[in-house]
Each structure stands twice: as structure tokens, then as C-alpha cells.
């Protein structure tokens, strides 16, 4: 009788507390998977894409893009890095030509004037490329990509290095007002931070 009672008690304890103990032990020994490079890239890209979408709606522009600077090989025989840029992000209205595929692995030497302007002053705005006194070498955008007005602003890392450029363009003449500049600069800060966090975090993980 005593043995039977003991067996029943043991079975009861096992049935009630067994699963609880197993769950507790598993929670202590399970290792949560680390974020993969793909996860980090997609999360960062989604956040930046959302910011560009918001800017398009607010500014009512026809195209907005982000170009980032990157290493493009080395010069012979010194081994000095070749500076290039590529458009990594772009959003367009449904009737606006896409330029991302055209601007991939482009040497900065092909656009020295406009990039020097952004590097020095951080901002460039042309209300009407067709009538501008100085187009900074962007006049081909008028006919090739149906662009009449363009604004370009530098994107900086958290330690203030120029890491990219954001471009905002219109198919019609457009003057960027003071309130629009305030909005653009705020978004530039957000996007620059997002890019920096991704680039620097990725670098530190290596």
C-alpha cells in the first residue's frame, strides 16, 4: 500500500513539475541566434526606404536616390584606392525614369565639380538646369533623364565623414523653400545616422 502511494506521488510530481523544470532548463541553456548579415542589411534598407518614401510624399518630388561612396579597386603601380560611387537606393514616380542602373561603379573623376561642391558646401540646389548659369556638369540630366530641378545634399557618418549623397529631382521647375530645407535637413540627419549605424556595426562585427 505504501509503495503504491509513493509511486502515485512520484508520478504526480513528475507530471506537474516535470514540464516546468524542462522549460526552465531549456530557457537557461538555449542560445538566441545572432543577427545574420542579411538580417542587418534588410533591416537597415527597410528603414532607409521608409524615410525616402516619406520624403517623396512630403516634397512631391519625382525621384529621390542615395549614392554611396566605395572602393573601386586600386591604381597601378601605387596601389592608391580608386574612389567610386553607386546609387544604392532609389524611388521614382510611376512615370519617371529609373537612373540606378546607369550610375553604378562610377569614378568620382567623372563628376568632379558637383561632388566637390557637395563636399565643400554640403548642399547644391538648381531650380532650372536649362537656365542655370552653372549646372556643375549635370546638364545631361535634362534630356537623358527628364530632370529640370535637382537638389543634392551630403550624407555624413557619425564622425563627420562624407559617405554618400542624397538627390531629389523634379521634372518641372521647382524652388526649394525654407520650410522644405528644414525638413530635408532633418531627414538627412536621420538617414545619415541609419547608414552609419549599419556600416559601422557591420565593420565592428568582422
PDB file of N, CA, C and O in Angstrom, residues 38-105:
ATOM      1  N   UNK A  38      22.571  39.258 -43.559  1.00  0.00           N
ATOM      2  CA  UNK A  38      21.384  39.502 -44.377  1.00  0.00           C
ATOM      3  C   UNK A  38      20.297  40.193 -43.567  1.00  0.00           C
ATOM      4  O   UNK A  38      19.641  41.133 -44.041  1.00  0.00           O
ATOM      5  N   UNK A  39      20.104  39.747 -42.333  1.00  0.00           N
ATOM      6  CA  UNK A  39      19.098  40.367 -41.458  1.00  0.00           C
ATOM      7  C   UNK A  39      19.424  41.837 -41.244  1.00  0.00           C
ATOM      8  O   UNK A  39      18.558  42.719 -41.350  1.00  0.00           O
ATOM      9  N   UNK A  40      20.693  42.139 -40.941  1.00  0.00           N
ATOM     10  CA  UNK A  40      21.108  43.517 -40.691  1.00  0.00           C
ATOM     11  C   UNK A  40      20.918  44.390 -41.930  1.00  0.00           C
ATOM     12  O   UNK A  40      20.452  45.531 -41.842  1.00  0.00           O
ATOM     13  N   UNK A  41      21.275  43.833 -43.106  1.00  0.00           N
ATOM     14  CA  UNK A  41      21.164  44.594 -44.350  1.00  0.00           C
ATOM     15  C   UNK A  41      19.712  44.911 -44.674  1.00  0.00           C
ATOM     16  O   UNK A  41      19.378  46.040 -45.055  1.00  0.00           O
ATOM     17  N   UNK A  42      18.841  43.913 -44.521  1.00  0.00           N
ATOM     18  CA  UNK A  42      17.427  44.121 -44.841  1.00  0.00           C
ATOM     19  C   UNK A  42      16.762  45.076 -43.860  1.00  0.00           C
ATOM     20  O   UNK A  42      15.936  45.907 -44.252  1.00  0.00           O
ATOM     21  N   UNK A  43      17.116  44.957 -42.590  1.00  0.00           N
ATOM     22  CA  UNK A  43      16.530  45.844 -41.588  1.00  0.00           C
ATOM     23  C   UNK A  43      16.942  47.295 -41.852  1.00  0.00           C
ATOM     24  O   UNK A  43      16.102  48.205 -41.822  1.00  0.00           O
ATOM     25  N   UNK A  44      18.216  47.516 -42.139  1.00  0.00           N
ATOM     26  CA  UNK A  44      18.699  48.860 -42.418  1.00  0.00           C
ATOM     27  C   UNK A  44      18.076  49.410 -43.696  1.00  0.00           C
ATOM     28  O   UNK A  44      17.628  50.563 -43.744  1.00  0.00           O
ATOM     29  N   UNK A  45      18.026  48.582 -44.738  1.00  0.00           N
ATOM     30  CA  UNK A  45      17.469  49.014 -46.026  1.00  0.00           C
ATOM     31  C   UNK A  45      15.991  49.381 -45.901  1.00  0.00           C
ATOM     32  O   UNK A  45      15.532  50.346 -46.514  1.00  0.00           O
ATOM     33  N   UNK A  46      15.265  48.605 -45.122  1.00  0.00           N
ATOM     34  CA  UNK A  46      13.837  48.879 -44.933  1.00  0.00           C
ATOM     35  C   UNK A  46      13.625  50.208 -44.235  1.00  0.00           C
ATOM     36  O   UNK A  46      12.748  51.003 -44.611  1.00  0.00           O
ATOM     37  N   UNK A  47      14.430  50.492 -43.231  1.00  0.00           N
ATOM     38  CA  UNK A  47      14.308  51.753 -42.503  1.00  0.00           C
ATOM     39  C   UNK A  47      14.623  52.946 -43.404  1.00  0.00           C
ATOM     40  O   UNK A  47      13.925  53.966 -43.375  1.00  0.00           O
ATOM     41  N   UNK A  48      15.663  52.814 -44.222  1.00  0.00           N
ATOM     42  CA  UNK A  48      16.038  53.899 -45.130  1.00  0.00           C
ATOM     43  C   UNK A  48      14.985  54.072 -46.220  1.00  0.00           C
ATOM     44  O   UNK A  48      14.617  55.201 -46.578  1.00  0.00           O
ATOM     45  N   UNK A  49      14.484  52.966 -46.747  1.00  0.00           N
ATOM     46  CA  UNK A  49      13.444  53.023 -47.773  1.00  0.00           C
ATOM     47  C   UNK A  49      12.200  53.747 -47.246  1.00  0.00           C
ATOM     48  O   UNK A  49      11.570  54.528 -47.969  1.00  0.00           O
ATOM     49  N   UNK A  50      11.861  53.505 -45.995  1.00  0.00           N
ATOM     50  CA  UNK A  50      10.712  54.167 -45.379  1.00  0.00           C
ATOM     51  C   UNK A  50      10.930  55.672 -45.312  1.00  0.00           C
ATOM     52  O   UNK A  50      10.018  56.464 -45.589  1.00  0.00           O
ATOM     53  N   UNK A  51      12.143  56.094 -44.962  1.00  0.00           N
ATOM     54  CA  UNK A  51      12.458  57.519 -44.894  1.00  0.00           C
ATOM     55  C   UNK A  51      12.345  58.172 -46.277  1.00  0.00           C
ATOM     56  O   UNK A  51      11.825  59.286 -46.415  1.00  0.00           O
ATOM     57  N   UNK A  52      12.814  57.486 -47.316  1.00  0.00           N
ATOM     58  CA  UNK A  52      12.731  58.021 -48.677  1.00  0.00           C
ATOM     59  C   UNK A  52      11.283  58.127 -49.136  1.00  0.00           C
ATOM     60  O   UNK A  52      10.899  59.091 -49.812  1.00  0.00           O
ATOM     61  N   UNK A  53      10.491  57.149 -48.772  1.00  0.00           N
ATOM     62  CA  UNK A  53       9.064  57.180 -49.115  1.00  0.00           C
ATOM     63  C   UNK A  53       8.386  58.387 -48.474  1.00  0.00           C
ATOM     64  O   UNK A  53       7.584  59.088 -49.118  1.00  0.00           O
ATOM     65  N   UNK A  54       8.704  58.648 -47.231  1.00  0.00           N
ATOM     66  CA  UNK A  54       8.144  59.803 -46.524  1.00  0.00           C
ATOM     67  C   UNK A  54       8.572  61.114 -47.186  1.00  0.00           C
ATOM     68  O   UNK A  54       7.764  62.044 -47.329  1.00  0.00           O
ATOM     69  N   UNK A  55       9.829  61.183 -47.609  1.00  0.00           N
ATOM     70  CA  UNK A  55      10.322  62.394 -48.251  1.00  0.00           C
ATOM     71  C   UNK A  55       9.648  62.638 -49.595  1.00  0.00           C
ATOM     72  O   UNK A  55       9.318  63.785 -49.943  1.00  0.00           O
ATOM     73  N   UNK A  56       9.437  61.586 -50.357  1.00  0.00           N
ATOM     74  CA  UNK A  56       8.768  61.729 -51.657  1.00  0.00           C
ATOM     75  C   UNK A  56       7.368  62.302 -51.495  1.00  0.00           C
ATOM     76  O   UNK A  56       6.939  63.186 -52.248  1.00  0.00           O
ATOM     77  N   UNK A  57       6.648  61.799 -50.512  1.00  0.00           N
ATOM     78  CA  UNK A  57       5.280  62.267 -50.288  1.00  0.00           C
ATOM     79  C   UNK A  57       5.259  63.708 -49.807  1.00  0.00           C
ATOM     80  O   UNK A  57       4.416  64.505 -50.235  1.00  0.00           O
ATOM     81  N   UNK A  58       6.190  64.038 -48.905  1.00  0.00           N
ATOM     82  CA  UNK A  58       6.208  65.390 -48.343  1.00  0.00           C
ATOM     83  C   UNK A  58       6.661  66.426 -49.366  1.00  0.00           C
ATOM     84  O   UNK A  58       6.086  67.519 -49.465  1.00  0.00           O
ATOM     85  N   UNK A  59       7.683  66.109 -50.152  1.00  0.00           N
ATOM     86  CA  UNK A  59       8.250  67.065 -51.106  1.00  0.00           C
ATOM     87  C   UNK A  59       7.579  67.016 -52.470  1.00  0.00           C
ATOM     88  O   UNK A  59       7.776  67.910 -53.288  1.00  0.00           O
ATOM     89  N   UNK A  60       6.837  65.935 -52.715  1.00  0.00           N
ATOM     90  CA  UNK A  60       6.158  65.736 -54.001  1.00  0.00           C
ATOM     91  C   UNK A  60       7.153  65.791 -55.160  1.00  0.00           C
ATOM     92  O   UNK A  60       6.915  66.410 -56.204  1.00  0.00           O
ATOM     93  N   UNK A  61       8.291  65.148 -54.959  1.00  0.00           N
ATOM     94  CA  UNK A  61       9.312  65.096 -55.997  1.00  0.00           C
ATOM     95  C   UNK A  61       9.056  63.912 -56.917  1.00  0.00           C
ATOM     96  O   UNK A  61       8.214  63.047 -56.637  1.00  0.00           O
ATOM     97  N   UNK A  62       9.792  63.863 -58.023  1.00  0.00           N
ATOM     98  CA  UNK A  62       9.618  62.780 -58.993  1.00  0.00           C
ATOM     99  C   UNK A  62      10.621  61.645 -58.795  1.00  0.00           C
ATOM    100  O   UNK A  62      10.363  60.512 -59.184  1.00  0.00           O
ATOM    101  N   UNK A  63      11.746  61.980 -58.216  1.00  0.00           N
ATOM    102  CA  UNK A  63      12.775  60.959 -57.992  1.00  0.00           C
ATOM    103  C   UNK A  63      13.593  61.328 -56.770  1.00  0.00           C
ATOM    104  O   UNK A  63      13.898  62.504 -56.548  1.00  0.00           O
ATOM    105  N   UNK A  64      13.940  60.320 -55.978  1.00  0.00           N
ATOM    106  CA  UNK A  64      14.845  60.532 -54.851  1.00  0.00           C
ATOM    107  C   UNK A  64      15.784  59.337 -54.769  1.00  0.00           C
ATOM    108  O   UNK A  64      15.344  58.190 -54.963  1.00  0.00           O
ATOM    109  N   UNK A  65      17.058  59.589 -54.560  1.00  0.00           N
ATOM    110  CA  UNK A  65      18.032  58.495 -54.571  1.00  0.00           C
ATOM    111  C   UNK A  65      19.153  58.756 -53.574  1.00  0.00           C
ATOM    112  O   UNK A  65      19.361  59.882 -53.122  1.00  0.00           O
ATOM    113  N   UNK A  66      19.845  57.683 -53.254  1.00  0.00           N
ATOM    114  CA  UNK A  66      21.015  57.779 -52.382  1.00  0.00           C
ATOM    115  C   UNK A  66      22.187  57.087 -53.066  1.00  0.00           C
ATOM    116  O   UNK A  66      22.102  55.908 -53.428  1.00  0.00           O
ATOM    117  N   UNK A  67      23.272  57.830 -53.237  1.00  0.00           N
ATOM    118  CA  UNK A  67      24.508  57.259 -53.760  1.00  0.00           C
ATOM    119  C   UNK A  67      25.499  57.156 -52.602  1.00  0.00           C
ATOM    120  O   UNK A  67      25.579  58.052 -51.767  1.00  0.00           O
ATOM    121  N   UNK A  68      26.220  56.044 -52.557  1.00  0.00           N
ATOM    122  CA  UNK A  68      27.228  55.855 -51.513  1.00  0.00           C
ATOM    123  C   UNK A  68      28.601  55.690 -52.153  1.00  0.00           C
ATOM    124  O   UNK A  68      28.746  55.086 -53.229  1.00  0.00           O
ATOM    125  N   UNK A  69      29.604  56.233 -51.472  1.00  0.00           N
ATOM    126  CA  UNK A  69      30.981  56.118 -51.956  1.00  0.00           C
ATOM    127  C   UNK A  69      31.568  54.777 -51.514  1.00  0.00           C
ATOM    128  O   UNK A  69      31.260  54.272 -50.431  1.00  0.00           O
ATOM    129  N   UNK A  70      32.404  54.212 -52.376  1.00  0.00           N
ATOM    130  CA  UNK A  70      33.020  52.926 -52.050  1.00  0.00           C
ATOM    131  C   UNK A  70      34.331  52.767 -52.798  1.00  0.00           C
ATOM    132  O   UNK A  70      34.617  53.512 -53.744  1.00  0.00           O
ATOM    133  N   UNK A  71      35.105  51.806 -52.355  1.00  0.00           N
ATOM    134  CA  UNK A  71      36.376  51.498 -53.003  1.00  0.00           C
ATOM    135  C   UNK A  71      36.090  50.826 -54.344  1.00  0.00           C
ATOM    136  O   UNK A  71      35.252  49.942 -54.438  1.00  0.00           O
ATOM    137  N   UNK A  72      36.810  51.252 -55.368  1.00  0.00           N
ATOM    138  CA  UNK A  72      36.566  50.668 -56.691  1.00  0.00           C
ATOM    139  C   UNK A  72      37.803  50.047 -57.300  1.00  0.00           C
ATOM    140  O   UNK A  72      37.966  50.042 -58.519  1.00  0.00           O
ATOM    141  N   UNK A  73      38.674  49.523 -56.469  1.00  0.00           N
ATOM    142  CA  UNK A  73      39.902  48.936 -56.971  1.00  0.00           C
ATOM    143  C   UNK A  73      41.103  49.814 -56.617  1.00  0.00           C
ATOM    144  O   UNK A  73      41.001  50.720 -55.792  1.00  0.00           O
ATOM    145  N   UNK A  74      42.234  49.567 -57.271  1.00  0.00           N
ATOM    146  CA  UNK A  74      43.467  50.285 -56.943  1.00  0.00           C
ATOM    147  C   UNK A  74      44.210  50.698 -58.208  1.00  0.00           C
ATOM    148  O   UNK A  74      44.182  49.995 -59.219  1.00  0.00           O
ATOM    149  N   UNK A  75      44.866  51.852 -58.122  1.00  0.00           N
ATOM    150  CA  UNK A  75      45.667  52.320 -59.237  1.00  0.00           C
ATOM    151  C   UNK A  75      46.987  51.552 -59.293  1.00  0.00           C
ATOM    152  O   UNK A  75      47.571  51.221 -58.262  1.00  0.00           O
ATOM    153  N   UNK A  76      47.433  51.313 -60.523  1.00  0.00           N
ATOM    154  CA  UNK A  76      48.743  50.702 -60.728  1.00  0.00           C
ATOM    155  C   UNK A  76      49.717  51.838 -61.038  1.00  0.00           C
ATOM    156  O   UNK A  76      49.395  52.731 -61.819  1.00  0.00           O
ATOM    157  N   UNK A  77      50.923  51.878 -60.467  1.00  0.00           N
ATOM    158  CA  UNK A  77      51.528  50.875 -59.593  1.00  0.00           C
ATOM    159  C   UNK A  77      51.512  51.275 -58.112  1.00  0.00           C
ATOM    160  O   UNK A  77      52.108  50.590 -57.285  1.00  0.00           O
ATOM    161  N   UNK A  78      50.854  52.395 -57.767  1.00  0.00           N
ATOM    162  CA  UNK A  78      50.962  52.904 -56.393  1.00  0.00           C
ATOM    163  C   UNK A  78      50.053  52.182 -55.407  1.00  0.00           C
ATOM    164  O   UNK A  78      50.296  52.201 -54.200  1.00  0.00           O
ATOM    165  N   UNK A  79      48.968  51.564 -55.903  1.00  0.00           N
ATOM    166  CA  UNK A  79      48.043  50.890 -55.005  1.00  0.00           C
ATOM    167  C   UNK A  79      47.059  51.838 -54.343  1.00  0.00           C
ATOM    168  O   UNK A  79      46.324  51.448 -53.431  1.00  0.00           O
ATOM    169  N   UNK A  80      47.023  53.081 -54.797  1.00  0.00           N
ATOM    170  CA  UNK A  80      46.096  54.059 -54.223  1.00  0.00           C
ATOM    171  C   UNK A  80      44.661  53.676 -54.584  1.00  0.00           C
ATOM    172  O   UNK A  80      44.362  53.287 -55.702  1.00  0.00           O
ATOM    173  N   UNK A  81      43.759  53.814 -53.600  1.00  0.00           N
ATOM    174  CA  UNK A  81      42.374  53.407 -53.790  1.00  0.00           C
ATOM    175  C   UNK A  81      41.663  54.274 -54.826  1.00  0.00           C
ATOM    176  O   UNK A  81      41.809  55.499 -54.834  1.00  0.00           O
ATOM    177  N   UNK A  82      40.886  53.640 -55.701  1.00  0.00           N
ATOM    178  CA  UNK A  82      40.069  54.352 -56.687  1.00  0.00           C
ATOM    179  C   UNK A  82      38.719  54.663 -56.041  1.00  0.00           C
ATOM    180  O   UNK A  82      38.003  53.753 -55.615  1.00  0.00           O
ATOM    181  N   UNK A  83      38.382  55.937 -55.961  1.00  0.00           N
ATOM    182  CA  UNK A  83      37.126  56.347 -55.328  1.00  0.00           C
ATOM    183  C   UNK A  83      35.982  56.306 -56.345  1.00  0.00           C
ATOM    184  O   UNK A  83      36.056  56.918 -57.405  1.00  0.00           O
ATOM    185  N   UNK A  84      34.932  55.589 -56.000  1.00  0.00           N
ATOM    186  CA  UNK A  84      33.765  55.470 -56.868  1.00  0.00           C
ATOM    187  C   UNK A  84      32.491  55.663 -56.061  1.00  0.00           C
ATOM    188  O   UNK A  84      32.518  55.702 -54.837  1.00  0.00           O
ATOM    189  N   UNK A  85      31.382  55.794 -56.784  1.00  0.00           N
ATOM    190  CA  UNK A  85      30.092  55.842 -56.112  1.00  0.00           C
ATOM    191  C   UNK A  85      29.077  55.027 -56.899  1.00  0.00           C
ATOM    192  O   UNK A  85      29.231  54.812 -58.109  1.00  0.00           O
ATOM    193  N   UNK A  86      28.068  54.553 -56.211  1.00  0.00           N
ATOM    194  CA  UNK A  86      26.965  53.822 -56.828  1.00  0.00           C
ATOM    195  C   UNK A  86      25.669  54.242 -56.157  1.00  0.00           C
ATOM    196  O   UNK A  86      25.651  54.563 -54.961  1.00  0.00           O
ATOM    197  N   UNK A  87      24.593  54.248 -56.930  1.00  0.00           N
ATOM    198  CA  UNK A  87      23.277  54.518 -56.350  1.00  0.00           C
ATOM    199  C   UNK A  87      22.763  53.217 -55.746  1.00  0.00           C
ATOM    200  O   UNK A  87      22.559  52.234 -56.453  1.00  0.00           O
ATOM    201  N   UNK A  88      22.555  53.225 -54.436  1.00  0.00           N
ATOM    202  CA  UNK A  88      22.099  52.038 -53.727  1.00  0.00           C
ATOM    203  C   UNK A  88      20.595  52.068 -53.441  1.00  0.00           C
ATOM    204  O   UNK A  88      19.990  51.015 -53.225  1.00  0.00           O
ATOM    205  N   UNK A  89      20.025  53.260 -53.406  1.00  0.00           N
ATOM    206  CA  UNK A  89      18.594  53.396 -53.115  1.00  0.00           C
ATOM    207  C   UNK A  89      17.986  54.373 -54.114  1.00  0.00           C
ATOM    208  O   UNK A  89      18.598  55.398 -54.446  1.00  0.00           O
ATOM    209  N   UNK A  90      16.789  54.068 -54.573  1.00  0.00           N
ATOM    210  CA  UNK A  90      16.094  54.982 -55.471  1.00  0.00           C
ATOM    211  C   UNK A  90      14.591  54.726 -55.420  1.00  0.00           C
ATOM    212  O   UNK A  90      14.139  53.579 -55.364  1.00  0.00           O
ATOM    213  N   UNK A  91      13.836  55.821 -55.426  1.00  0.00           N
ATOM    214  CA  UNK A  91      12.387  55.741 -55.533  1.00  0.00           C
ATOM    215  C   UNK A  91      11.942  56.761 -56.565  1.00  0.00           C
ATOM    216  O   UNK A  91      12.436  57.897 -56.584  1.00  0.00           O
ATOM    217  N   UNK A  92      11.031  56.361 -57.434  1.00  0.00           N
ATOM    218  CA  UNK A  92      10.553  57.232 -58.504  1.00  0.00           C
ATOM    219  C   UNK A  92       9.031  57.166 -58.597  1.00  0.00           C
ATOM    220  O   UNK A  92       8.416  56.176 -58.179  1.00  0.00           O
ATOM    221  N   UNK A  93       8.453  58.222 -59.160  1.00  0.00           N
ATOM    222  CA  UNK A  93       7.041  58.149 -59.504  1.00  0.00           C
ATOM    223  C   UNK A  93       6.893  57.177 -60.659  1.00  0.00           C
ATOM    224  O   UNK A  93       7.876  56.848 -61.350  1.00  0.00           O
ATOM    225  N   UNK A  94       5.681  56.728 -60.902  1.00  0.00           N
ATOM    226  CA  UNK A  94       5.445  55.663 -61.878  1.00  0.00           C
ATOM    227  C   UNK A  94       5.846  56.054 -63.298  1.00  0.00           C
ATOM    228  O   UNK A  94       6.206  55.210 -64.115  1.00  0.00           O
ATOM    229  N   UNK A  95       5.832  57.352 -63.607  1.00  0.00           N
ATOM    230  CA  UNK A  95       6.162  57.801 -64.961  1.00  0.00           C
ATOM    231  C   UNK A  95       7.542  58.458 -65.046  1.00  0.00           C
ATOM    232  O   UNK A  95       7.830  59.212 -65.972  1.00  0.00           O
ATOM    233  N   UNK A  96       8.399  58.167 -64.077  1.00  0.00           N
ATOM    234  CA  UNK A  96       9.749  58.739 -64.050  1.00  0.00           C
ATOM    235  C   UNK A  96      10.800  57.672 -64.298  1.00  0.00           C
ATOM    236  O   UNK A  96      10.721  56.573 -63.738  1.00  0.00           O
ATOM    237  N   UNK A  97      11.777  57.991 -65.153  1.00  0.00           N
ATOM    238  CA  UNK A  97      12.815  57.026 -65.492  1.00  0.00           C
ATOM    239  C   UNK A  97      13.692  56.694 -64.287  1.00  0.00           C
ATOM    240  O   UNK A  97      14.043  57.564 -63.492  1.00  0.00           O
ATOM    241  N   UNK A  98      14.055  55.432 -64.193  1.00  0.00           N
ATOM    242  CA  UNK A  98      14.962  54.956 -63.154  1.00  0.00           C
ATOM    243  C   UNK A  98      16.406  55.227 -63.587  1.00  0.00           C
ATOM    244  O   UNK A  98      16.758  54.992 -64.735  1.00  0.00           O
ATOM    245  N   UNK A  99      17.239  55.721 -62.659  1.00  0.00           N
ATOM    246  CA  UNK A  99      18.637  56.008 -63.011  1.00  0.00           C
ATOM    247  C   UNK A  99      19.626  55.107 -62.265  1.00  0.00           C
ATOM    248  O   UNK A  99      20.822  55.179 -62.496  1.00  0.00           O
ATOM    249  N   UNK A 100      19.129  54.274 -61.379  1.00  0.00           N
ATOM    250  CA  UNK A 100      20.022  53.463 -60.547  1.00  0.00           C
ATOM    251  C   UNK A 100      20.944  52.579 -61.369  1.00  0.00           C
ATOM    252  O   UNK A 100      22.145  52.487 -61.090  1.00  0.00           O
ATOM    253  N   UNK A 101      20.412  51.930 -62.396  1.00  0.00           N
ATOM    254  CA  UNK A 101      21.240  51.015 -63.187  1.00  0.00           C
ATOM    255  C   UNK A 101      22.326  51.756 -63.974  1.00  0.00           C
ATOM    256  O   UNK A 101      23.368  51.182 -64.299  1.00  0.00           O
ATOM    257  N   UNK A 102      22.081  53.022 -64.282  1.00  0.00           N
ATOM    258  CA  UNK A 102      23.060  53.809 -65.034  1.00  0.00           C
ATOM    259  C   UNK A 102      24.246  54.214 -64.170  1.00  0.00           C
ATOM    260  O   UNK A 102      25.393  54.230 -64.634  1.00  0.00           O
ATOM    261  N   UNK A 103      23.962  54.525 -62.907  1.00  0.00           N
ATOM    262  CA  UNK A 103      25.013  55.038 -62.033  1.00  0.00           C
ATOM    263  C   UNK A 103      25.481  53.973 -61.038  1.00  0.00           C
ATOM    264  O   UNK A 103      25.137  53.992 -59.857  1.00  0.00           O
ATOM    265  N   UNK A 104      26.261  53.054 -61.563  1.00  0.00           N
ATOM    266  CA  UNK A 104      26.878  52.004 -60.760  1.00  0.00           C
ATOM    267  C   UNK A 104      28.377  51.984 -61.024  1.00  0.00           C
ATOM    268  O   UNK A 104      28.813  52.017 -62.174  1.00  0.00           O
ATOM    269  N   UNK A 105      29.158  51.956 -59.924  1.00  0.00           N
ATOM    270  CA  UNK A 105      30.624  51.918 -60.034  1.00  0.00           C
ATOM    271  C   UNK A 105      31.161  53.077 -60.881  1.00  0.00           C
ATOM    272  O   UNK A 105      31.984  52.890 -61.781  1.00  0.00           O
TER     273      UNK A 105
END
